[in-house]
Backbone as ProteinMPNN parsed JSONL, in Angstrom:
{"seq_chain_A": "XXXXXXXXXXXXXXXXXXXXXXXXXXXXXXXXXXXXXXXXXXXXXXXXXXXXXXXXXXXXXXXXXXXXXXXXXXXXXXXXXXXXXXXXXXXXXXXXXXXXXXXXXXXXXXXXXXXXXXXXXXXXXXXXXXXXXXXXXXXXXXXXXXXXXXXXXXXXXXXXXXXXXXXXXXXX", "coords_chain_A": {"N_chain_A": [[76.845, 113.078, 114.885], [79.434, 114.219, 117.885], [81.474, 112.341, 119.629], [81.9, 110.119, 122.691], [83.967, 108.05, 124.551], [84.705, 106.048, 127.802], [87.47, 104.43, 128.811], [88.698, 101.85, 131.07], [90.364, 99.782, 132.754], [91.569, 96.935, 133.22], [92.097, 94.976, 131.478], [91.178, 94.72, 127.875], [88.083, 94.831, 127.223], [84.034, 94.955, 126.458], [83.032, 95.719, 127.927], [84.43, 97.197, 130.526], [84.154, 99.189, 129.055], [83.093, 103.089, 129.437], [79.764, 104.913, 129.786], [78.077, 106.016, 127.184], [79.008, 109.885, 126.046], [77.957, 111.893, 124.685], [79.169, 114.997, 123.207], [79.584, 117.667, 121.789], [76.457, 119.728, 120.97], [74.498, 118.151, 118.714], [73.553, 119.226, 117.044], [73.525, 120.871, 113.503], [76.82, 119.702, 111.875], [78.898, 117.671, 112.544], [82.301, 117.046, 112.449], [86.039, 115.599, 111.791], [87.549, 115.123, 114.588], [89.908, 115.121, 117.12], [92.066, 114.173, 119.16], [94.016, 115.499, 122.544], [95.701, 115.821, 125.241], [97.396, 115.027, 128.842], [97.578, 113.353, 131.739], [95.4, 113.584, 133.831], [93.532, 115.247, 132.097], [92.031, 116.479, 129.041], [91.749, 116.993, 125.425], [88.603, 117.652, 123.342], [88.568, 118.609, 119.528], [86.883, 119.369, 116.924], [85.792, 120.143, 113.456], [82.602, 121.969, 113.363], [79.673, 123.015, 112.042], [77.581, 124.47, 113.154], [77.111, 126.937, 113.262], [77.007, 127.692, 110.455], [78.578, 127.911, 109.182], [81.581, 126.87, 108.835], [83.086, 125.662, 112.416], [85.795, 125.879, 114.709], [85.481, 123.666, 117.467], [85.894, 122.545, 120.654], [85.908, 120.901, 122.965], [87.214, 121.031, 126.467], [87.705, 117.815, 129.195], [87.981, 117.184, 132.167], [88.586, 113.901, 134.134], [90.331, 112.628, 132.833], [88.054, 111.912, 130.709], [86.15, 110.995, 131.881], [84.183, 112.886, 132.166], [82.569, 115.738, 130.43], [82.402, 118.545, 130.032], [80.836, 121.277, 128.94], [80.669, 122.094, 125.435], [82.476, 124.691, 123.644], [82.33, 126.968, 121.119], [86.048, 128.043, 119.231], [86.745, 130.841, 118.969], [88.857, 132.352, 118.191], [89.421, 134.93, 115.208], [90.529, 134.397, 112.992], [92.366, 136.718, 109.563], [90.191, 138.928, 107.54], [88.502, 136.941, 107.888], [86.005, 134.556, 110.12], [84.806, 134.189, 113.425], [86.811, 131.673, 114.78], [86.243, 130.436, 112.763], [87.313, 127.753, 110.608], [88.742, 124.148, 109.403], [89.398, 120.744, 109.861], [90.398, 120.551, 112.98], [93.8, 119.864, 115.346], [94.315, 118.804, 117.719], [96.51, 119.19, 121.295], [97.858, 118.591, 124.504], [99.959, 120.692, 127.248], [102.651, 119.926, 129.524], [101.511, 121.875, 131.187], [98.709, 122.095, 131.492], [98.474, 123.8, 128.908], [96.642, 124.47, 125.657], [97.145, 124.063, 123.297], [95.701, 124.523, 119.143], [95.808, 123.345, 116.169], [94.781, 123.7, 113.135], [93.103, 124.23, 110.035], [92.189, 127.173, 107.603], [90.183, 128.174, 104.683], [92.212, 127.789, 103.129], [95.026, 128.195, 104.359], [96.935, 127.41, 107.447], [96.598, 127.67, 110.927], [97.558, 129.296, 114.181], [95.884, 128.281, 117.11], [95.724, 128.92, 120.722], [95.659, 128.452, 124.124], [96.321, 129.448, 128.275], [96.124, 127.58, 130.845], [94.483, 126.11, 131.36], [92.859, 125.882, 128.999], [91.028, 128.079, 129.285], [89.675, 131.221, 127.444], [91.109, 131.045, 124.321], [93.501, 132.373, 122.71], [94.26, 133.633, 119.229], [97.141, 132.504, 118.633], [98.787, 132.676, 115.311], [98.879, 133.612, 112.318], [100.018, 130.982, 109.905], [101.104, 130.114, 108.132], [100.148, 128.307, 104.525], [98.211, 126.235, 103.946], [97.222, 123.105, 104.454], [95.606, 120.493, 106.528], [96.724, 120.213, 109.74], [99.348, 118.802, 111.489], [100.055, 118.793, 115.028], [102.686, 118.514, 117.247], [103.24, 118.876, 120.444], [105.841, 118.95, 123.072], [107.425, 118.585, 126.577], [107.501, 121.269, 127.383], [106.151, 123.107, 125.593], [107.89, 122.869, 123.247], [108.213, 121.426, 120.159], [106.687, 120.832, 117.006], [104.8, 121.752, 113.317], [103.303, 119.848, 111.705], [101.93, 120.968, 107.701], [100.358, 120.562, 104.98], [101.05, 121.769, 101.769], [99.808, 122.491, 98.713], [101.236, 122.73, 95.867], [101.454, 123.256, 92.244], [99.645, 121.448, 89.047], [96.292, 121.282, 90.377], [95.898, 119.309, 90.231], [96.663, 116.755, 90.051], [98.051, 114.658, 90.459], [100.578, 113.817, 91.416], [102.386, 115.413, 91.358], [101.119, 117.614, 92.971], [101.311, 117.775, 95.781], [103.503, 118.553, 98.987], [105.21, 118.93, 101.073], [105.177, 119.956, 103.748], [107.704, 121.558, 106.981], [107.038, 123.501, 110.611], [109.13, 123.906, 112.987], [110.416, 124.542, 116.485], [111.527, 125.566, 118.498], [109.948, 126.521, 120.573], [106.409, 127.21, 121.463], [106.661, 129.378, 122.885]], "CA_chain_A": [[77.745, 114.205, 116.219], [80.497, 113.495, 118.43], [81.034, 111.049, 120.818], [83.361, 109.736, 123.413], [83.703, 106.57, 125.686], [86.352, 106.191, 128.33], [87.802, 102.835, 128.797], [88.826, 102.425, 133.075], [90.464, 99.135, 133.533], [92.598, 95.057, 133.086], [91.284, 94.273, 129.069], [90.524, 94.704, 126.27], [86.296, 93.872, 126.798], [83.282, 96.048, 126.215], [82.625, 95.855, 129.293], [85.017, 97.944, 130.748], [83.779, 100.645, 128.752], [81.635, 103.63, 129.983], [78.69, 104.749, 128.708], [78.62, 106.97, 125.324], [78.632, 110.918, 126.135], [77.814, 113.745, 123.439], [80.447, 115.659, 123.145], [78.167, 118.693, 121.032], [74.95, 119.51, 120.997], [73.47, 117.404, 118.27], [72.288, 121.132, 116.105], [74.62, 120.278, 112.645], [77.355, 118.124, 111.22], [80.602, 117.868, 113.04], [83.583, 116.19, 111.994], [87.659, 115.528, 111.459], [87.588, 114.672, 115.115], [90.707, 115.308, 117.793], [91.942, 114.687, 120.466], [95.131, 116.135, 122.97], [95.953, 115.53, 126.746], [98.564, 114.889, 129.17], [97.325, 113.708, 132.69], [93.821, 113.618, 133.139], [92.991, 117.305, 131.623], [91.823, 115.717, 127.554], [90.676, 118.726, 125.546], [87.983, 117.051, 122.395], [88.716, 119.542, 119.269], [86.601, 119.112, 115.793], [84.986, 121.198, 112.796], [81.427, 121.752, 113.252], [78.635, 123.799, 111.349], [75.43, 124.536, 113.523], [76.583, 127.818, 112.924], [76.597, 128.341, 108.912], [80.05, 127.988, 108.681], [82.42, 125.905, 109.804], [84.282, 126.755, 113.26], [86.496, 125.482, 115.439], [85.02, 123.676, 118.055], [86.375, 121.687, 122.298], [84.894, 120.013, 125.295], [87.269, 119.632, 127.955], [87.727, 116.91, 130.187], [89.355, 117.199, 133.894], [88.503, 113.78, 134.885], [90.526, 111.43, 131.691], [87.514, 111.441, 129.764], [84.574, 109.742, 132.033], [82.697, 113.306, 131.224], [83.429, 116.186, 129.546], [82.606, 120.561, 129.786], [79.889, 122.316, 127.751], [81.49, 122.601, 123.925], [82.03, 125.712, 122.513], [83.676, 127.848, 119.836], [87.003, 128.222, 119.965], [86.508, 132.105, 119.399], [90.125, 133.37, 117.536], [89.483, 135.233, 114.342], [92.167, 134.267, 111.53], [92.856, 137.668, 109.012], [89.22, 138.161, 106.529], [87.225, 135.016, 108.051], [84.686, 134.213, 110.115], [85.396, 133.559, 114.794], [87.134, 130.736, 114.448], [85.927, 129.609, 111.005], [88.505, 126.029, 110.151], [88.021, 123.22, 109.682], [90.649, 120.029, 111.053], [91.928, 120.494, 113.319], [95.209, 119.6, 115.75], [94.836, 119.966, 119.432], [97.664, 119.158, 121.649], [98.168, 120.023, 126.334], [101.413, 120.864, 127.52], [102.318, 119.395, 130.841], [101.124, 123.445, 132.105], [97.825, 123.112, 130.763], [98.281, 124.625, 128.042], [95.784, 123.568, 125.419], [97.278, 124.32, 121.208], [95.264, 123.666, 118.678], [96.142, 124.017, 114.898], [93.727, 124.536, 112.052], [93.416, 125.025, 108.847], [90.693, 128.503, 107.509], [90.334, 129.668, 103.986], [93.451, 127.065, 102.237], [95.576, 128.728, 105.322], [97.752, 127.308, 108.251], [96.515, 128.181, 111.487], [97.195, 128.38, 115.76], [95.986, 128.839, 118.799], [96.334, 129.069, 122.175], [94.964, 129.245, 125.475], [96.846, 129.085, 128.783], [94.964, 127.549, 132.48], [94.148, 124.16, 130.91], [91.956, 126.013, 128.667], [90.22, 129.732, 129.186], [90.136, 131.747, 126.84], [91.549, 130.619, 123.83], [93.604, 133.913, 121.612], [95.28, 133.368, 118.155], [98.744, 132.64, 118.494], [98.635, 133.175, 114.459], [98.892, 132.8, 111.343], [101.623, 129.028, 110.055], [100.954, 129.781, 106.675], [99.463, 128.297, 103.646], [97.992, 124.597, 103.463], [95.325, 122.395, 105.1], [95.827, 119.712, 107.044], [98.354, 120.267, 109.873], [99.534, 117.667, 112.365], [100.927, 119.143, 116.25], [103.212, 117.42, 118.438], [104.077, 119.608, 121.839], [107.243, 117.844, 124.209], [106.325, 118.67, 127.699], [107.576, 122.332, 128.118], [105.193, 123.801, 124.446], [108.307, 123.134, 121.563], [107.326, 120.725, 118.843], [106.538, 121.245, 115.359], [103.713, 121.457, 112.825], [103.974, 119.643, 109.846], [100.68, 120.725, 106.849], [100.21, 119.932, 103.564], [101.174, 122.434, 101.092], [99.536, 121.971, 96.981], [102.043, 123.592, 94.436], [101.819, 123.109, 91.146], [98.365, 121.495, 88.98], [95.698, 120.881, 92.115], [94.534, 118.032, 89.608], [98.004, 116.252, 88.883], [98.278, 114.378, 92.201], [102.224, 113.55, 90.514], [103.044, 117.089, 91.361], [100.661, 119.006, 93.693], [101.52, 118.565, 97.231], [104.907, 119.238, 99.149], [106.148, 118.944, 102.151], [106.601, 121.317, 104.45], [107.734, 122.033, 108.206], [107.051, 123.923, 110.675], [109.288, 123.823, 114.344], [110.572, 126.289, 116.879], [111.836, 125.407, 120.559], [108.215, 126.652, 121.731], [105.357, 128.554, 120.639], [105.275, 131.375, 123.364]], "C_chain_A": [[79.03, 113.556, 116.712], [80.371, 113.846, 119.352], [81.68, 110.302, 121.625], [82.979, 108.324, 124.705], [84.696, 105.984, 125.857], [86.489, 104.854, 128.806], [88.393, 103.053, 130.053], [89.303, 100.434, 133.028], [91.801, 97.907, 132.893], [93.266, 95.167, 131.235], [91.299, 94.751, 128.684], [88.824, 94.598, 127.023], [85.052, 95.467, 126.864], [82.517, 96.365, 126.924], [83.058, 96.953, 130.733], [84.886, 99.394, 130.218], [82.912, 101.888, 128.877], [80.229, 104.527, 128.954], [78.824, 105.825, 127.301], [78.226, 108.221, 125.947], [78.47, 111.704, 124.778], [78.255, 114.312, 123.694], [79.722, 117.76, 122.828], [76.603, 118.696, 121.605], [73.91, 118.259, 119.644], [73.444, 118.311, 116.751], [74.126, 120.685, 114.988], [75.389, 119.151, 112.085], [78.539, 118.262, 111.756], [81.169, 116.565, 112.732], [84.769, 116.35, 111.768], [87.661, 116.336, 113.547], [88.615, 114.558, 115.574], [90.789, 115.564, 118.461], [93.092, 114.688, 121.01], [94.95, 115.791, 123.906], [96.856, 114.977, 127.433], [97.235, 114.424, 130.622], [95.662, 112.622, 132.391], [92.928, 114.676, 132.869], [93.375, 116.371, 129.905], [90.896, 117.567, 126.965], [89.94, 117.058, 124.023], [87.732, 118.585, 121.552], [88.198, 119.06, 117.461], [85.859, 120.345, 115.183], [83.632, 120.51, 113.188], [80.571, 122.859, 112.476], [77.848, 124.174, 111.651], [75.601, 126.452, 113.945], [76.198, 128.781, 111.852], [77.802, 128.44, 108.785], [80.519, 127.518, 109.874], [82.952, 126.992, 110.772], [84.158, 125.472, 114.18], [85.439, 124.531, 116.558], [85.945, 122.993, 119.494], [85.311, 121.03, 123.207], [85.973, 119.294, 125.859], [87.042, 118.539, 128.651], [88.921, 116.831, 130.746], [89.757, 115.421, 134.493], [88.698, 112.433, 133.851], [89.845, 111.172, 131.258], [86.352, 110.282, 130.329], [83.761, 111.141, 131.885], [83.246, 114.573, 130.709], [82.541, 117.532, 129.86], [81.549, 120.062, 128.516], [81.221, 122.485, 126.564], [81.393, 124.28, 124.184], [83.811, 126.629, 120.994], [84.771, 128.424, 120.789], [87.874, 130.188, 120.185], [88.192, 133.33, 119.056], [89.526, 133.433, 116.034], [90.264, 135.313, 113.45], [91.367, 135.837, 110.635], [91.51, 137.61, 108.342], [88.052, 136.485, 106.68], [86.024, 135.693, 109.786], [85.272, 133.853, 112.117], [84.827, 131.794, 114.785], [87.13, 129.239, 113.258], [87.186, 128.967, 110.835], [87.331, 125.046, 110.078], [89.432, 122.32, 109.963], [91.197, 120.863, 111.43], [93.155, 119.436, 114.338], [95.342, 119.896, 116.982], [96.275, 118.27, 119.781], [97.004, 120.121, 122.976], [99.477, 119.432, 126.366], [100.537, 120.568, 128.611], [101.651, 120.373, 132.04], [99.804, 123.682, 132.043], [96.954, 123.63, 129.406], [97.306, 124.051, 126.655], [96.644, 124.325, 124.15], [96.461, 123.778, 120.187], [95.165, 124.127, 117.583], [95.624, 123.603, 114.022], [93.911, 124.805, 110.362], [91.475, 126.239, 108.626], [91.075, 128.447, 106.595], [91.6, 128.814, 102.887], [94.748, 127.817, 103.505], [96.045, 127.626, 106.943], [96.995, 128.228, 109.977], [97.092, 128.248, 113.197], [96.495, 129.303, 116.631], [95.638, 128.752, 120.001], [95.339, 129.376, 123.466], [95.422, 128.345, 126.804], [94.886, 128.153, 130.585], [94.088, 127.101, 132.383], [92.62, 124.984, 129.901], [90.876, 127.497, 128.552], [90.47, 130.319, 129.047], [90.865, 131.307, 125.821], [91.956, 131.809, 122.921], [94.406, 132.748, 120.731], [96.81, 134.304, 118.063], [99.272, 133.465, 116.533], [98.553, 132.971, 113.185], [100.534, 132.635, 110.387], [102.199, 129.636, 108.586], [101.095, 128.944, 105.685], [99.874, 126.288, 103.85], [97.005, 123.994, 103.622], [96.337, 121.298, 105.253], [97.159, 119.126, 108.034], [97.467, 118.86, 111.256], [100.252, 118.749, 113.373], [101.197, 118.581, 116.94], [103.958, 118.155, 119.213], [105.548, 117.813, 122.119], [105.979, 118.745, 125.909], [106.442, 120.224, 128.195], [107.452, 123.352, 126.405], [106.385, 123.898, 123.71], [107.657, 121.949, 121.735], [108.024, 121.044, 117.782], [104.913, 121.428, 115.418], [103.703, 121.09, 111.525], [102.371, 119.701, 108.97], [101.586, 119.983, 105.904], [100.359, 120.672, 103.2], [100.703, 122.294, 99.485], [100.292, 123.199, 96.831], [101.124, 122.884, 93.716], [100.34, 122.696, 90.446], [97.931, 121.031, 90.606], [94.734, 119.494, 90.605], [95.895, 116.968, 89.226], [98.437, 115.777, 90.8], [100.739, 114.27, 92.362], [102.508, 114.407, 92.068], [102.368, 117.24, 92.272], [101.157, 118.441, 94.797], [103.082, 117.618, 97.716], [104.33, 118.963, 100.57], [105.607, 119.484, 103.425], [105.9, 121.267, 106.402], [107.156, 122.652, 109.224], [107.868, 123.622, 112.19], [110.023, 124.591, 115.151], [110.634, 125.038, 118.362], [110.832, 125.391, 121.323], [107.909, 127.409, 121.707], [105.29, 129.387, 121.193], [106.493, 132.408, 122.289]], "O_chain_A": [[79.6, 112.614, 116.161], [79.805, 114.757, 119.956], [82.275, 109.484, 120.922], [82.016, 107.952, 125.374], [85.479, 105.489, 125.046], [85.499, 104.233, 129.192], [88.675, 104.212, 130.358], [88.337, 99.736, 133.336], [92.77, 98.234, 132.208], [94.192, 95.319, 130.438], [91.537, 95.842, 129.201], [88.933, 93.466, 127.497], [85.287, 96.622, 127.22], [81.525, 97.083, 126.798], [82.315, 97.352, 131.629], [85.322, 100.433, 130.713], [81.816, 101.728, 128.34], [80.003, 104.592, 127.746], [79.837, 106.164, 126.689], [77.142, 108.121, 126.52], [79.417, 111.87, 124.009], [77.976, 114.594, 124.859], [79.553, 118.69, 123.617], [75.924, 117.976, 122.337], [72.817, 117.742, 119.879], [73.316, 117.864, 115.611], [75.251, 120.389, 115.391], [74.962, 118.021, 111.845], [79.257, 119.146, 111.288], [80.701, 115.427, 112.748], [84.931, 117.515, 111.406], [87.737, 117.532, 113.828], [89.193, 113.764, 114.832], [90.29, 116.555, 118.994], [93.829, 113.948, 120.359], [93.862, 115.218, 123.954], [97.452, 114.166, 126.726], [96.146, 114.998, 130.615], [95.153, 111.788, 131.642], [91.815, 114.896, 133.346], [94.436, 115.829, 129.595], [90.198, 118.477, 127.413], [90.483, 115.973, 123.814], [87.143, 119.532, 122.073], [89.029, 118.474, 116.767], [85.406, 121.286, 115.835], [83.375, 119.315, 113.328], [81.28, 123.861, 112.395], [76.99, 124.442, 110.809], [74.789, 127.138, 114.566], [75.595, 129.854, 111.867], [78.118, 129.359, 108.03], [80.261, 127.57, 111.076], [83.2, 128.188, 110.619], [83.309, 124.61, 114.407], [84.279, 124.869, 116.324], [87.117, 122.988, 119.118], [84.261, 120.886, 123.833], [86.148, 118.08, 125.968], [85.84, 118.278, 128.701], [90.087, 116.617, 130.414], [90.8, 115.26, 135.127], [87.906, 111.493, 133.782], [90.029, 110.02, 130.865], [85.856, 109.295, 129.786], [82.61, 110.948, 131.495], [84.461, 114.561, 130.512], [81.421, 117.025, 129.917], [81.456, 119.153, 127.691], [82.369, 122.876, 126.776], [80.5, 124.914, 124.747], [84.949, 126.72, 120.534], [84.822, 128.884, 121.93], [88.783, 130.649, 120.876], [88.487, 134.458, 119.45], [89.151, 132.387, 115.505], [90.721, 136.402, 113.102], [90.197, 136.146, 110.856], [91.131, 136.441, 108.275], [87.391, 135.641, 106.075], [85.586, 136.767, 110.198], [86.293, 133.167, 112.128], [83.804, 131.11, 114.784], [87.548, 128.101, 113.042], [88.188, 129.677, 110.921], [86.131, 124.946, 110.335], [90.469, 122.92, 110.245], [92.012, 121.666, 110.975], [93.312, 118.271, 113.974], [96.053, 120.77, 117.479], [96.676, 117.253, 119.214], [96.36, 121.168, 123.042], [99.987, 118.408, 125.911], [99.342, 120.622, 128.903], [101.353, 120.079, 133.198], [99.33, 124.787, 132.307], [95.793, 123.785, 129.028], [97.29, 122.821, 126.714], [96.645, 125.54, 124.345], [96.386, 122.55, 120.183], [94.578, 125.204, 117.476], [96.18, 122.513, 113.886], [94.746, 125.472, 109.751], [90.35, 126.164, 109.12], [92.301, 128.559, 106.596], [91.814, 129.372, 101.811], [95.762, 127.778, 102.808], [95.042, 127.101, 107.427], [96.976, 129.459, 109.965], [97.098, 127.111, 113.668], [96.499, 130.521, 116.813], [94.66, 128.01, 119.917], [94.532, 130.286, 123.654], [95.227, 127.131, 126.87], [93.702, 128.221, 130.913], [93.016, 127.318, 132.948], [91.473, 124.62, 130.157], [90.074, 127.687, 127.638], [91.363, 130.814, 129.734], [91.864, 130.902, 126.415], [91.038, 132.363, 122.317], [94.908, 131.668, 121.044], [97.307, 135.398, 117.8], [99.923, 134.506, 116.444], [98.029, 131.894, 112.901], [101.511, 133.36, 110.196], [103.336, 129.613, 108.115], [102.259, 128.546, 105.64], [100.849, 125.537, 103.883], [95.941, 124.224, 103.048], [97.373, 121.078, 104.626], [98.054, 118.323, 107.773], [96.395, 118.395, 111.641], [100.986, 119.581, 112.839], [100.363, 117.926, 117.566], [105.162, 118.272, 118.984], [105.863, 116.687, 121.733], [104.834, 119.129, 126.15], [105.759, 120.605, 129.145], [108.351, 124.111, 126.042], [106.436, 125.028, 123.223], [106.97, 121.465, 122.634], [109.187, 121.36, 117.534], [104.093, 121.388, 116.335], [103.982, 121.729, 110.511], [101.552, 118.829, 109.261], [102.63, 119.332, 105.865], [99.876, 121.439, 104.033], [101.665, 121.795, 98.9], [100.148, 124.293, 97.376], [100.251, 122.134, 94.153], [99.452, 123.372, 90.964], [98.606, 120.655, 91.564], [93.598, 119.119, 90.314], [95.992, 116.483, 88.099], [98.873, 116.344, 91.802], [101.647, 114.58, 93.134], [102.717, 114.118, 93.246], [103.148, 116.881, 93.154], [102.204, 119.084, 94.727], [103.599, 116.618, 97.218], [103.165, 118.831, 100.944], [106.157, 118.798, 104.287], [104.801, 121.115, 106.935], [105.99, 122.439, 108.89], [107.109, 122.903, 112.84], [110.443, 125.574, 114.541], [109.972, 124.126, 118.857], [110.614, 124.714, 122.328], [108.534, 128.461, 121.839], [104.51, 130.301, 120.925], [106.307, 133.615, 122.134]]}, "name": "protein", "num_of_chains": 1, "seq": "XXXXXXXXXXXXXXXXXXXXXXXXXXXXXXXXXXXXXXXXXXXXXXXXXXXXXXXXXXXXXXXXXXXXXXXXXXXXXXXXXXXXXXXXXXXXXXXXXXXXXXXXXXXXXXXXXXXXXXXXXXXXXXXXXXXXXXXXXXXXXXXXXXXXXXXXXXXXXXXXXXXXXXXXXXXX"}
């Protein structure tokens, strides 16, 4: 399962950690947890197979991780895929409360977006072939998305990985 504990205090001590919170239902397997946030808005994203296929689930916190709203699949549909099918999410939150989630599905990288603190995700689109996306944003939603693109012999570690970067001034 996916769990969270919020820390608040001055010194690092176990006494200053909050209770352990379960973020998912506990049905199925959850893996590859990512966190992103700004101020008191925090988003957890992970891959979960409770529906029989890997989907990206998110759970928001509006109080800096002291509590989380119920989790939900992000509900976007890559071409030829199931709703929000994917793994290895990366999540970021803009200063305006917009949520961006990058993830991989069927060896392709996708980007999903939700405005209004996560109300209703929509697919921004297919970004490119590859796996393991990592998203970074600045305060105005400009930023970059990096992932691994496999080329050559998949069994030869010396020649199969090529770094690939996608950047722009803004995701809009």
